[in-house]
Amino acid sequence: CDLLIVMGTKLTSPFNVVVGRVPRLCPRVLISAEPVGLFPPTVRDQNSGGLFLKGGFTFAAPKAYRDVLLHEEAPQGVMTLVEAAGWGPHLRRIAEAKLPQVEPSAWAPPMGYWQDVTGVE
């Protein structure tokens, strides 16, 4: 993984382990209205299921070198990232194009897929 982007989540199981499984030099961006997945865990994280989050985000630590918080709701945070990367005009052209709509059921995994893969219900 060259870049981890986490957005709009409370970082509950099974997804909370992803934060700690990327290489130590991999930049990690959290796009969220509330900081979650912090290390060490806060009371707020304990309530959202991230109590023992190994390798959690460290935004304010003196040696924080790879974690970035875009403190916004996910849709606005994504647009902030898109604009900062210079992709805004391209994304707007795609959004304005009349592309065929795909029903979510056409691309969604079958029921029970994630349980089978992760072993978590």
Short mmCIF file of C-alpha atoms in Angstrom, two decimals:
data_model
loop_
_atom_site.label_atom_id
_atom_site.label_comp_id
_atom_site.label_asym_id
_atom_site.label_seq_id
_atom_site.Cartn_x
_atom_site.Cartn_y
_atom_site.Cartn_z
CA CYS A 1 0.00 0.00 0.00
CA ASP A 2 1.44 3.37 -1.03
CA LEU A 3 -1.32 5.50 0.51
CA LEU A 4 -4.18 4.63 2.88
CA ILE A 5 -7.30 6.78 2.74
CA VAL A 6 -9.92 6.10 5.41
CA MET A 7 -13.18 8.01 5.18
CA GLY A 8 -16.56 8.29 6.81
CA THR A 9 -16.19 5.46 9.30
CA LYS A 10 -16.16 4.71 13.00
CA LEU A 11 -13.37 2.19 12.35
CA THR A 12 -15.18 -0.79 13.75
CA SER A 13 -14.19 -4.39 13.19
CA PRO A 14 -13.08 -5.79 10.78
CA PHE A 15 -11.90 -2.57 9.12
CA ASN A 16 -10.11 -1.06 12.14
CA VAL A 17 -7.15 -3.41 11.71
CA VAL A 18 -6.27 -2.00 8.27
CA VAL A 19 -4.84 1.19 9.80
CA GLY A 20 -2.12 -0.74 11.60
CA ARG A 21 -1.30 -3.11 8.75
CA VAL A 22 0.19 -0.70 6.23
CA PRO A 23 3.96 -0.15 6.03
CA ARG A 24 5.42 2.23 8.63
CA LEU A 25 6.27 4.86 6.01
CA CYS A 26 2.88 4.68 4.26
CA PRO A 27 1.00 8.01 4.49
CA ARG A 28 -2.45 7.63 6.08
CA VAL A 29 -5.29 10.11 5.53
CA LEU A 30 -8.46 10.13 7.61
CA ILE A 31 -11.40 12.02 6.09
CA SER A 32 -13.97 12.28 8.86
CA ALA A 33 -16.04 14.80 10.78
CA GLU A 34 -14.76 13.15 13.97
CA PRO A 35 -11.24 11.87 14.57
CA VAL A 36 -11.46 8.10 15.13
CA GLY A 37 -8.97 5.29 15.36
CA LEU A 38 -6.59 7.27 17.53
CA PHE A 39 -3.58 5.87 19.35
CA PRO A 40 -3.65 5.69 22.26
CA PRO A 41 -7.39 5.04 22.21
CA THR A 42 -9.60 7.73 23.69
CA VAL A 43 -12.91 7.29 25.49
CA ARG A 44 -14.63 8.17 22.21
CA ASP A 45 -12.73 5.39 20.43
CA GLN A 46 -13.65 2.91 23.14
CA ASN A 47 -17.31 3.68 22.54
CA SER A 48 -16.97 3.21 18.78
CA GLY A 49 -15.25 -0.16 18.92
CA GLY A 50 -11.61 0.94 18.47
CA LEU A 51 -10.45 0.18 22.01
CA PHE A 52 -7.33 -1.81 21.14
CA LEU A 53 -6.47 -0.29 17.79
CA LYS A 54 -2.89 -1.33 17.11
CA GLY A 55 -1.09 1.31 15.10
CA GLY A 56 -3.87 3.90 15.33
CA PHE A 57 -3.68 7.44 13.96
CA THR A 58 -1.37 9.91 15.73
CA PHE A 59 -2.30 13.35 14.43
CA ALA A 60 -1.03 15.55 17.26
CA ALA A 61 2.03 13.62 18.41
CA PRO A 62 5.36 15.48 18.12
CA LYS A 63 6.74 12.72 15.90
CA ALA A 64 3.60 12.28 13.77
CA TYR A 65 5.06 12.01 10.29
CA ARG A 66 2.50 10.14 8.22
CA ASP A 67 -1.01 10.81 9.50
CA VAL A 68 -3.26 13.55 8.12
CA LEU A 69 -6.77 14.45 9.27
CA LEU A 70 -9.17 16.16 6.88
CA HIS A 71 -11.65 17.23 9.54
CA GLU A 72 -14.70 17.29 7.26
CA GLU A 73 -17.68 15.14 6.33
CA ALA A 74 -16.53 12.48 3.86
CA PRO A 75 -18.04 13.97 0.64
CA GLN A 76 -16.55 17.42 1.30
CA GLY A 77 -13.23 15.92 2.41
CA VAL A 78 -12.98 13.90 -0.79
CA MET A 79 -13.54 17.07 -2.81
CA THR A 80 -10.86 18.87 -0.77
CA LEU A 81 -8.42 16.06 -1.58
CA VAL A 82 -9.46 16.00 -5.25
CA GLU A 83 -8.96 19.77 -5.61
CA ALA A 84 -5.59 19.67 -3.78
CA ALA A 85 -4.41 16.95 -6.19
CA GLY A 86 -5.49 19.02 -9.19
CA TRP A 87 -8.12 16.49 -10.28
CA GLY A 88 -11.13 18.82 -9.87
CA PRO A 89 -11.68 19.67 -13.55
CA HIS A 90 -11.35 16.02 -14.60
CA LEU A 91 -13.77 14.84 -11.91
CA ARG A 92 -16.30 17.53 -12.86
CA ARG A 93 -16.15 16.40 -16.52
CA ILE A 94 -16.82 12.82 -15.44
CA ALA A 95 -19.66 13.87 -13.15
CA GLU A 96 -21.29 15.93 -15.93
CA ALA A 97 -21.04 13.13 -18.49
CA LYS A 98 -24.15 11.05 -19.05
CA LEU A 99 -22.80 7.69 -17.99
CA PRO A 100 -24.97 4.58 -17.77
CA GLN A 101 -26.25 3.87 -14.27
CA VAL A 102 -25.40 0.54 -12.69
CA GLU A 103 -27.62 -1.01 -10.07
CA PRO A 104 -25.73 -1.59 -6.79
CA SER A 105 -26.78 -5.24 -6.82
CA ALA A 106 -24.77 -5.66 -10.04
CA TRP A 107 -21.46 -5.02 -8.26
CA ALA A 108 -22.19 -5.84 -4.62
CA PRO A 109 -20.72 -9.04 -3.20
CA PRO A 110 -23.21 -11.75 -2.26
CA MET A 111 -24.69 -11.82 1.24
CA GLY A 112 -22.25 -13.34 3.73
CA TYR A 113 -19.19 -12.60 1.56
CA TRP A 114 -17.44 -10.38 4.12
CA GLN A 115 -18.20 -12.84 6.91
CA ASP A 116 -16.65 -15.64 4.85
CA VAL A 117 -13.55 -13.56 4.05
CA THR A 118 -12.96 -12.05 7.50
CA GLY A 119 -14.59 -14.59 9.80
CA VAL A 120 -16.44 -11.67 11.49
CA GLU A 121 -20.22 -11.42 11.52
#
